Coordinates of C-alpha atoms and ligand atoms in Angstrom, one line a residue:
M219 CA -8.0 19.9 7.4
R220 CA -8.3 19.2 3.7
Y221 CA -6.6 15.8 3.6
F222 CA -4.9 14.7 0.6
D223 CA -2.7 11.9 2.1
H224 CA -4.9 8.8 1.9
N225 CA -2.0 6.6 0.8
A226 CA -0.3 7.5 4.1
T227 CA -3.5 6.5 6.3
T228 CA -7.2 6.9 6.2
R229 CA -9.8 8.0 8.7
V230 CA -11.6 5.0 10.4
D231 CA -15.1 4.7 8.9
P232 CA -17.8 5.4 11.6
E233 CA -19.4 2.0 10.6
V234 CA -16.0 0.3 11.4
I235 CA -15.8 2.1 14.8
E236 CA -19.3 0.9 15.7
V237 CA -18.6 -2.8 15.1
M238 CA -15.2 -2.5 16.9
I239 CA -16.6 -1.0 20.3
P240 CA -18.2 -4.1 21.6
F241 CA -14.9 -5.9 21.3
L242 CA -13.4 -3.4 23.6
Q243 CA -16.3 -3.1 26.0
T244 CA -18.3 -6.2 26.2
H245 CA -16.7 -9.1 24.2
W246 CA -13.3 -8.7 25.6
G247 CA -12.6 -12.3 26.0
N248 CA -9.7 -14.2 24.4
P249 CA -10.7 -15.9 21.0
S250 CA -8.6 -18.9 22.0
S251 CA -10.4 -19.6 25.3
A252 CA -12.9 -22.5 25.5
Y253 CA -15.7 -21.1 27.7
R254 CA -19.0 -19.7 26.6
F255 CA -17.9 -16.0 27.3
A256 CA -15.2 -16.2 24.6
R257 CA -17.7 -17.7 22.0
P258 CA -18.9 -14.4 20.4
V259 CA -15.2 -13.4 20.1
K260 CA -14.1 -16.5 18.3
Q261 CA -17.2 -16.2 16.0
A262 CA -16.2 -12.6 15.2
L263 CA -12.7 -13.7 14.3
Q264 CA -14.2 -16.2 11.9
Q265 CA -16.6 -13.6 10.5
A266 CA -13.7 -11.1 9.9
R267 CA -11.7 -13.8 8.2
A268 CA -14.5 -14.6 5.8
Q269 CA -15.1 -10.8 5.1
V270 CA -11.5 -10.2 4.2
A271 CA -11.4 -13.4 2.0
S272 CA -14.5 -12.3 0.2
L273 CA -13.0 -9.1 -0.6
I274 CA -10.1 -10.8 -2.5
R275 CA -12.1 -13.8 -3.5
A276 CA -10.0 -16.2 -1.3
Q277 CA -11.1 -19.0 1.1
P278 CA -11.2 -17.8 4.8
E279 CA -8.6 -20.3 5.9
E280 CA -6.1 -18.7 3.5
I281 CA -6.2 -15.5 5.4
L282 CA -3.7 -14.8 8.3
F283 CA -4.1 -11.8 10.5
T284 CA -0.9 -9.8 11.3
G285 CA 0.0 -6.6 13.1
C286 CA 0.4 -4.4 10.1
G287 CA 1.2 -4.4 6.4
T288 CA 5.0 -4.4 7.2
E289 CA 4.5 -7.7 9.3
S290 CA 2.6 -9.3 6.4
I291 CA 5.4 -8.4 4.0
N292 CA 8.2 -9.5 6.3
T293 CA 6.3 -12.8 6.9
A294 CA 5.9 -13.5 3.3
L295 CA 9.6 -12.9 2.6
H296 CA 10.8 -14.7 5.6
L297 CA 8.6 -17.7 4.6
G298 CA 10.0 -17.5 1.0
A299 CA 13.5 -17.7 2.6
M300 CA 12.7 -20.5 5.0
V301 CA 10.9 -22.9 2.6
G302 CA 13.3 -22.7 -0.4
R303 CA 15.0 -25.9 -1.3
G304 CA 18.4 -24.4 -0.9
Q305 CA 17.9 -21.6 -3.5
R306 CA 19.1 -18.3 -2.3
H307 CA 18.2 -15.9 -5.0
A308 CA 15.1 -13.4 -4.8
I309 CA 13.8 -10.9 -7.2
V310 CA 12.1 -7.6 -6.1
T311 CA 11.8 -4.2 -7.8
L312 CA 13.5 -0.9 -6.9
V313 CA 10.1 0.8 -6.3
E314 CA 9.0 -1.5 -3.5
H315 CA 8.1 -0.1 0.0
E316 CA 10.9 -0.2 2.6
A317 CA 9.1 -3.0 4.3
N318 CA 10.1 -5.2 1.3
L319 CA 13.5 -3.5 0.5
R320 CA 14.9 -3.8 4.1
Y321 CA 14.0 -7.3 4.5
A322 CA 15.6 -8.0 1.1
A323 CA 18.7 -6.2 2.3
Y324 CA 18.6 -8.3 5.5
L325 CA 18.5 -11.5 3.4
E326 CA 21.5 -10.1 1.3
S327 CA 23.4 -9.7 4.6
Q328 CA 22.7 -13.4 5.2
G329 CA 24.3 -14.5 1.8
W330 CA 21.3 -14.2 -0.4
E331 CA 21.5 -12.7 -3.8
I332 CA 18.9 -10.1 -4.6
T333 CA 18.0 -8.8 -8.1
R334 CA 16.4 -5.3 -8.0
L335 CA 14.5 -4.7 -11.1
G336 CA 14.3 -1.1 -12.3
V337 CA 11.2 0.6 -14.0
D338 CA 10.7 2.9 -16.9
G339 CA 10.2 6.6 -16.9
Q340 CA 6.4 6.1 -16.3
G341 CA 7.1 3.8 -13.4
L342 CA 6.0 0.7 -15.4
L343 CA 7.8 -2.7 -15.0
D344 CA 8.4 -4.8 -18.2
P345 CA 7.3 -8.4 -17.1
Q346 CA 9.8 -9.8 -19.6
A347 CA 12.5 -8.3 -17.2
V348 CA 11.1 -10.7 -14.4
K349 CA 11.3 -13.7 -16.7
D350 CA 14.8 -12.8 -17.8
A351 CA 16.0 -12.4 -14.1
I352 CA 14.7 -15.8 -13.1
R353 CA 17.5 -18.2 -12.5
E354 CA 17.8 -21.9 -11.3
D355 CA 18.3 -20.8 -7.8
T356 CA 15.5 -18.3 -7.7
A357 CA 13.4 -19.0 -4.5
M358 CA 10.9 -16.2 -4.7
V359 CA 9.7 -13.0 -6.5
S360 CA 8.1 -10.1 -4.7
V361 CA 6.6 -7.2 -6.7
M362 CA 3.9 -4.7 -5.5
W363 CA 0.5 -4.5 -7.0
A364 CA 0.5 -0.6 -6.9
N365 CA 3.1 1.9 -6.0
N366 CA 2.4 4.0 -2.9
E367 CA 4.1 7.1 -4.2
T368 CA 2.9 7.2 -7.9
G369 CA -0.1 4.8 -7.9
V370 CA 1.4 3.1 -10.9
L371 CA 0.1 -0.4 -11.4
L372 CA 2.7 -3.2 -11.9
P373 CA 2.0 -6.3 -14.2
I374 CA 1.0 -8.6 -11.4
H375 CA -1.1 -10.9 -13.6
D376 CA 1.8 -11.7 -16.1
I377 CA 4.5 -12.0 -13.3
A378 CA 2.1 -14.4 -11.4
M379 CA 1.5 -16.6 -14.4
C380 CA 5.3 -16.7 -15.1
C381 CA 6.1 -17.6 -11.5
R382 CA 3.5 -20.3 -11.5
D383 CA 4.7 -21.9 -14.6
R384 CA 8.3 -21.9 -13.2
G385 CA 7.3 -23.2 -9.7
I386 CA 8.6 -20.1 -8.1
L387 CA 6.9 -18.5 -5.0
F388 CA 5.3 -15.1 -5.9
H389 CA 4.3 -12.5 -3.3
T390 CA 2.7 -9.1 -4.0
D391 CA 2.4 -6.2 -1.7
A392 CA -1.2 -5.1 -2.4
V393 CA -1.3 -2.6 0.6
Q394 CA -2.1 0.3 -1.5
A395 CA -4.3 -1.5 -4.3
I396 CA -6.9 -3.0 -1.8
G397 CA -10.1 -1.3 -1.6
K398 CA -9.1 1.1 -4.5
I399 CA -9.2 -1.3 -7.3
P400 CA -10.5 -5.0 -7.7
V401 CA -7.8 -7.3 -6.3
H402 CA -9.0 -10.9 -6.9
V403 CA -6.7 -13.9 -6.2
D404 CA -9.1 -16.2 -8.2
E405 CA -7.9 -14.3 -11.4
V406 CA -4.3 -13.6 -10.5
P407 CA -2.5 -16.6 -9.3
V408 CA -0.3 -15.0 -6.6
D409 CA 0.9 -17.3 -3.7
L410 CA 1.0 -14.6 -1.1
L411 CA -0.5 -11.1 -0.9
S412 CA -0.2 -8.5 1.7
L413 CA -2.6 -5.9 2.9
S414 CA -3.1 -3.3 5.6
A415 CA -6.2 -2.1 7.5
H416 CA -5.4 1.4 7.9
K417 CA -5.1 2.2 4.2
M418 CA -8.9 1.2 3.9
N419 CA -10.8 3.1 6.5
A420 CA -10.0 0.7 9.3
P421 CA -7.6 1.2 12.3
K422 CA -3.8 1.1 12.3
G423 CA -1.9 -1.8 13.8
V424 CA -3.7 -4.6 11.9
G425 CA -3.1 -6.4 8.5
A426 CA -3.4 -9.6 6.8
L427 CA -1.5 -12.0 4.6
Y428 CA -3.3 -14.2 2.1
I429 CA -1.5 -17.6 1.7
R430 CA -2.9 -19.7 -1.2
K431 CA -3.8 -23.2 -0.1
G432 CA -0.9 -25.6 -0.5
T433 CA 1.8 -22.9 -0.1
P434 CA 4.4 -24.2 2.2
F435 CA 4.7 -22.1 5.4
A436 CA 7.3 -21.1 8.1
P437 CA 6.2 -18.8 10.8
F438 CA 7.7 -15.5 11.4
L439 CA 6.5 -15.3 15.1
Y440 CA 6.8 -18.2 17.4
G441 CA 4.8 -18.7 20.5
G442 CA 1.0 -19.8 21.0
G443 CA -0.9 -21.6 18.6
Q444 CA -3.1 -18.7 17.2
E445 CA -4.0 -18.4 13.6
A446 CA -3.7 -22.2 13.1
G447 CA -0.2 -22.1 14.5
R448 CA 1.0 -19.8 11.7
R449 CA 1.3 -16.4 13.8
A450 CA 1.7 -16.5 17.5
G451 CA 0.2 -13.7 19.7
T452 CA -3.4 -13.0 20.9
Q453 CA -5.2 -11.4 18.0
N454 CA -6.0 -7.6 18.1
M455 CA -9.8 -8.5 18.2
A456 CA -11.2 -5.0 17.8
G457 CA -8.8 -4.2 15.0
I458 CA -9.5 -7.4 13.1
V459 CA -13.2 -6.8 13.5
G460 CA -12.7 -3.4 12.1
L461 CA -10.8 -4.7 9.2
G462 CA -13.4 -7.2 8.5
K463 CA -16.1 -4.5 8.3
A464 CA -13.8 -2.4 6.2
A465 CA -13.4 -5.3 3.7
E466 CA -17.1 -5.6 3.5
L467 CA -17.7 -1.8 2.9
A468 CA -14.9 -1.9 0.3
S469 CA -16.5 -4.7 -1.6
V470 CA -19.8 -2.8 -1.8
R471 CA -18.0 0.5 -2.8
L472 CA -15.9 -1.2 -5.5
S473 CA -19.2 -2.5 -7.0
Q474 CA -20.6 1.0 -7.2
K475 CA -19.4 4.1 -9.0
N476 CA -17.5 6.5 -7.0
Q477 CA -16.1 10.0 -7.6
V478 CA -12.5 9.5 -6.5
G479 CA -11.1 9.1 -10.0
A480 CA -13.0 11.9 -11.4
L481 CA -11.9 14.2 -8.6
R482 CA -8.2 13.2 -8.9
D483 CA -8.5 13.9 -12.8
H484 CA -10.1 17.4 -11.9
L485 CA -7.2 18.2 -9.6
E486 CA -4.6 17.1 -11.9
Q487 CA -6.0 18.9 -15.0
G488 CA -6.6 21.9 -12.8
M489 CA -3.0 21.9 -11.6
L490 CA -1.7 21.4 -15.3
R491 CA -3.8 24.4 -16.5
S492 CA -3.0 26.8 -13.9
I493 CA 0.7 25.9 -13.0
P494 CA 3.5 26.3 -15.6
N495 CA 6.3 23.8 -15.7
L496 CA 4.4 21.0 -13.9
K497 CA 4.9 17.4 -14.7
V498 CA 2.8 14.3 -13.5
N499 CA 5.0 11.5 -12.4
G500 CA 3.8 8.0 -13.4
H501 CA 1.8 6.5 -16.3
P502 CA -1.3 8.6 -17.1
T503 CA -3.7 5.6 -17.0
L504 CA -2.0 2.6 -15.6
R505 CA -2.3 4.1 -12.2
L506 CA -4.6 4.0 -9.1
P507 CA -7.6 6.3 -9.4
N508 CA -6.8 8.2 -6.2
T509 CA -3.1 9.2 -6.6
S510 CA -1.4 12.1 -8.3
N511 CA 2.2 12.7 -7.9
V512 CA 3.5 15.8 -9.5
C513 CA 6.8 17.6 -10.0
F514 CA 6.6 21.3 -9.4
G515 CA 9.8 22.3 -11.3
G516 CA 12.0 24.8 -9.6
I517 CA 10.8 24.6 -5.9
E518 CA 11.5 22.6 -2.9
A519 CA 8.5 20.2 -2.2
E520 CA 9.1 20.5 1.6
A521 CA 8.7 24.4 1.5
L522 CA 5.4 24.0 -0.5
L523 CA 4.2 21.2 1.9
H524 CA 4.9 23.7 4.8
Q525 CA 2.9 26.4 3.0
L526 CA 0.0 24.0 2.3
D527 CA 0.1 23.0 6.0
R528 CA -0.4 26.6 6.9
L529 CA -3.5 26.5 4.6
E530 CA -4.7 23.3 6.4
V531 CA -4.0 21.1 3.4
A532 CA -2.1 17.8 4.2
A533 CA -0.1 16.3 1.4
S534 CA 3.3 14.5 1.3
S535 CA 6.5 14.0 -0.5
G536 CA 8.3 10.6 -0.9
S537 CA 11.5 12.1 0.5
A538 CA 12.9 10.5 3.6
C539 CA 14.8 12.3 6.4
S540 CA 18.1 10.5 6.9
S541 CA 20.8 11.7 9.3
G542 CA 19.5 15.3 9.2
S543 CA 19.4 15.7 5.3
L544 CA 16.4 15.0 2.9
E545 CA 16.9 12.0 0.7
P546 CA 15.0 12.1 -2.6
S547 CA 12.4 9.4 -3.1
H548 CA 13.8 6.1 -4.3
V549 CA 10.8 5.5 -6.3
L550 CA 11.1 8.7 -8.3
T551 CA 14.8 8.3 -8.8
A552 CA 14.2 4.9 -10.0
M553 CA 11.9 6.4 -12.6
G554 CA 14.8 8.5 -13.8
L555 CA 14.0 11.8 -12.1
S556 CA 17.0 13.8 -11.0
P557 CA 17.4 14.2 -7.2
R558 CA 16.3 17.7 -7.7
Q559 CA 13.2 16.9 -9.5
A560 CA 12.3 14.2 -7.0
L561 CA 12.8 16.6 -4.2
S562 CA 10.3 19.0 -6.1
S563 CA 7.6 16.4 -6.3
I564 CA 4.5 16.0 -4.1
R565 CA 2.0 13.3 -3.7
F566 CA -1.7 14.1 -3.5
S567 CA -3.8 11.0 -2.6
L568 CA -7.6 11.2 -2.4
G569 CA -10.0 9.1 -0.5
I570 CA -13.8 8.1 -0.5
E571 CA -14.4 11.2 1.7
T572 CA -12.6 13.7 -0.5
C573 CA -15.2 16.3 -1.9
Q574 CA -15.2 18.8 -4.8
E575 CA -14.9 21.8 -2.4
E576 CA -11.6 20.4 -1.0
V577 CA -10.2 19.9 -4.5
D578 CA -11.4 23.4 -5.6
Y579 CA -9.8 25.0 -2.4
L580 CA -6.5 23.3 -3.3
L581 CA -6.7 24.5 -6.9
Q582 CA -7.6 28.0 -5.7
H583 CA -4.5 28.4 -3.5
L584 CA -1.8 26.1 -5.0
P585 CA -0.7 28.3 -8.1
E586 CA -0.2 31.3 -5.9
Q587 CA 1.8 29.4 -3.3
V588 CA 3.9 27.8 -6.2
R589 CA 4.5 31.3 -7.9
R590 CA 5.6 32.8 -4.6
L591 CA 8.0 30.0 -3.8
R592 CA 9.4 30.0 -7.4
G593 CA 10.1 33.7 -6.8
Y594 CA 12.5 33.0 -4.2
S595 CA 13.5 29.4 -4.4
P596 CA 17.3 28.8 -4.3
L597 CA 16.6 26.1 -7.0
N598 CA 15.9 29.1 -9.4
Q599 CA 19.1 31.1 -8.6
Ligands
PLP137 C1 2.9 -0.1 -0.5 C2 3.1 -0.3 0.9 N1 3.4 -1.3 1.6 C3 3.5 -1.5 2.9 C4 3.1 -0.5 3.8 C5 3.3 -0.7 5.3 O1 2.0 -0.9 5.9 P1 1.9 -0.6 7.4 O2 2.0 0.8 7.7 O3 0.6 -1.3 7.8 O4 3.0 -1.5 8.1 C6 2.7 0.7 3.3 C7 2.4 1.8 4.0 O5 2.7 3.0 3.8 C8 2.6 0.9 1.8 O6 2.2 2.0 1.4

């Protein structure tokens, strides 16, 4: 399988698996237990917290482990809703992940007012739009660091500064940015930041929420006193240890030069050279180095993905299946693409393991597949 879907999930790094196994086989105690058998488990929990904190330059006690990126985002928005002093207005963007948009819609159903900011044709958000949308009753702002479909980076630093000045809680969904670009909370004054392990070569089913010291908190899950009373439920120790190791590996990789950006550019330029009527969706440079979202005019993305699957190439489109029909990506339509253009777009996302041969294989087969589909696509009739 030539895997070009690293924004969907990543393979667990062998070094991550290695550190996880003892926490399934030997050190299977409960980290909350007081006896000696549980001591290495408790120590591993502390170490993982320090490793994740170090990646984003936070303090270990500012890291809360969760069950996934979605839970981190829901926890952040829930917290914003609970600790507000009667304010019931929130600002998000139209290009957020469903984990954000659906929780915002839930708040709306509870009487909140939600402002959903749009982006321009390149997927960029004007920070002035956030400033202009802030009202007396704004309780929180939540804007993602990098978009999962296009890789476009949002102006988190400017928004964070503005929210800090106005005393408004600011959350960022950094699930896609973490491990791909430097994300440092000592430089960008966010209050809350969500991340997910399975996007950074660690296992699925574990995430973290960074909560800046001094931020008021309201739990999302009630029960035991784990995570300093902030998230009930016995911790997924193997997953957390894996996330800690992945964070450590990501810190090292980010300090070294890697080939992901060069391979993505090689893929994109190769596609632009060999396939007519092709357009890259998203800003050319203000983008994650691993993501390329392209619109293949005149074909259905699903048909091309099917052909690629037969050639053992995995990629994806941002369209969602809803009640039997295909809905165009909300991110691409927010950027002004027509539903037809959005349904003709595919995301290729590379990872640290992607190699030149895989990119060359894709470039060798893609033009022919596109030409054949264009020959008999109903979109061309
Ligand atoms: C930007 C973004 N936020 C949140 C999530 C949800 O993360 P998880 O799958 O860990 O719940 C994803 C996953 O695709 C994502 O891409």
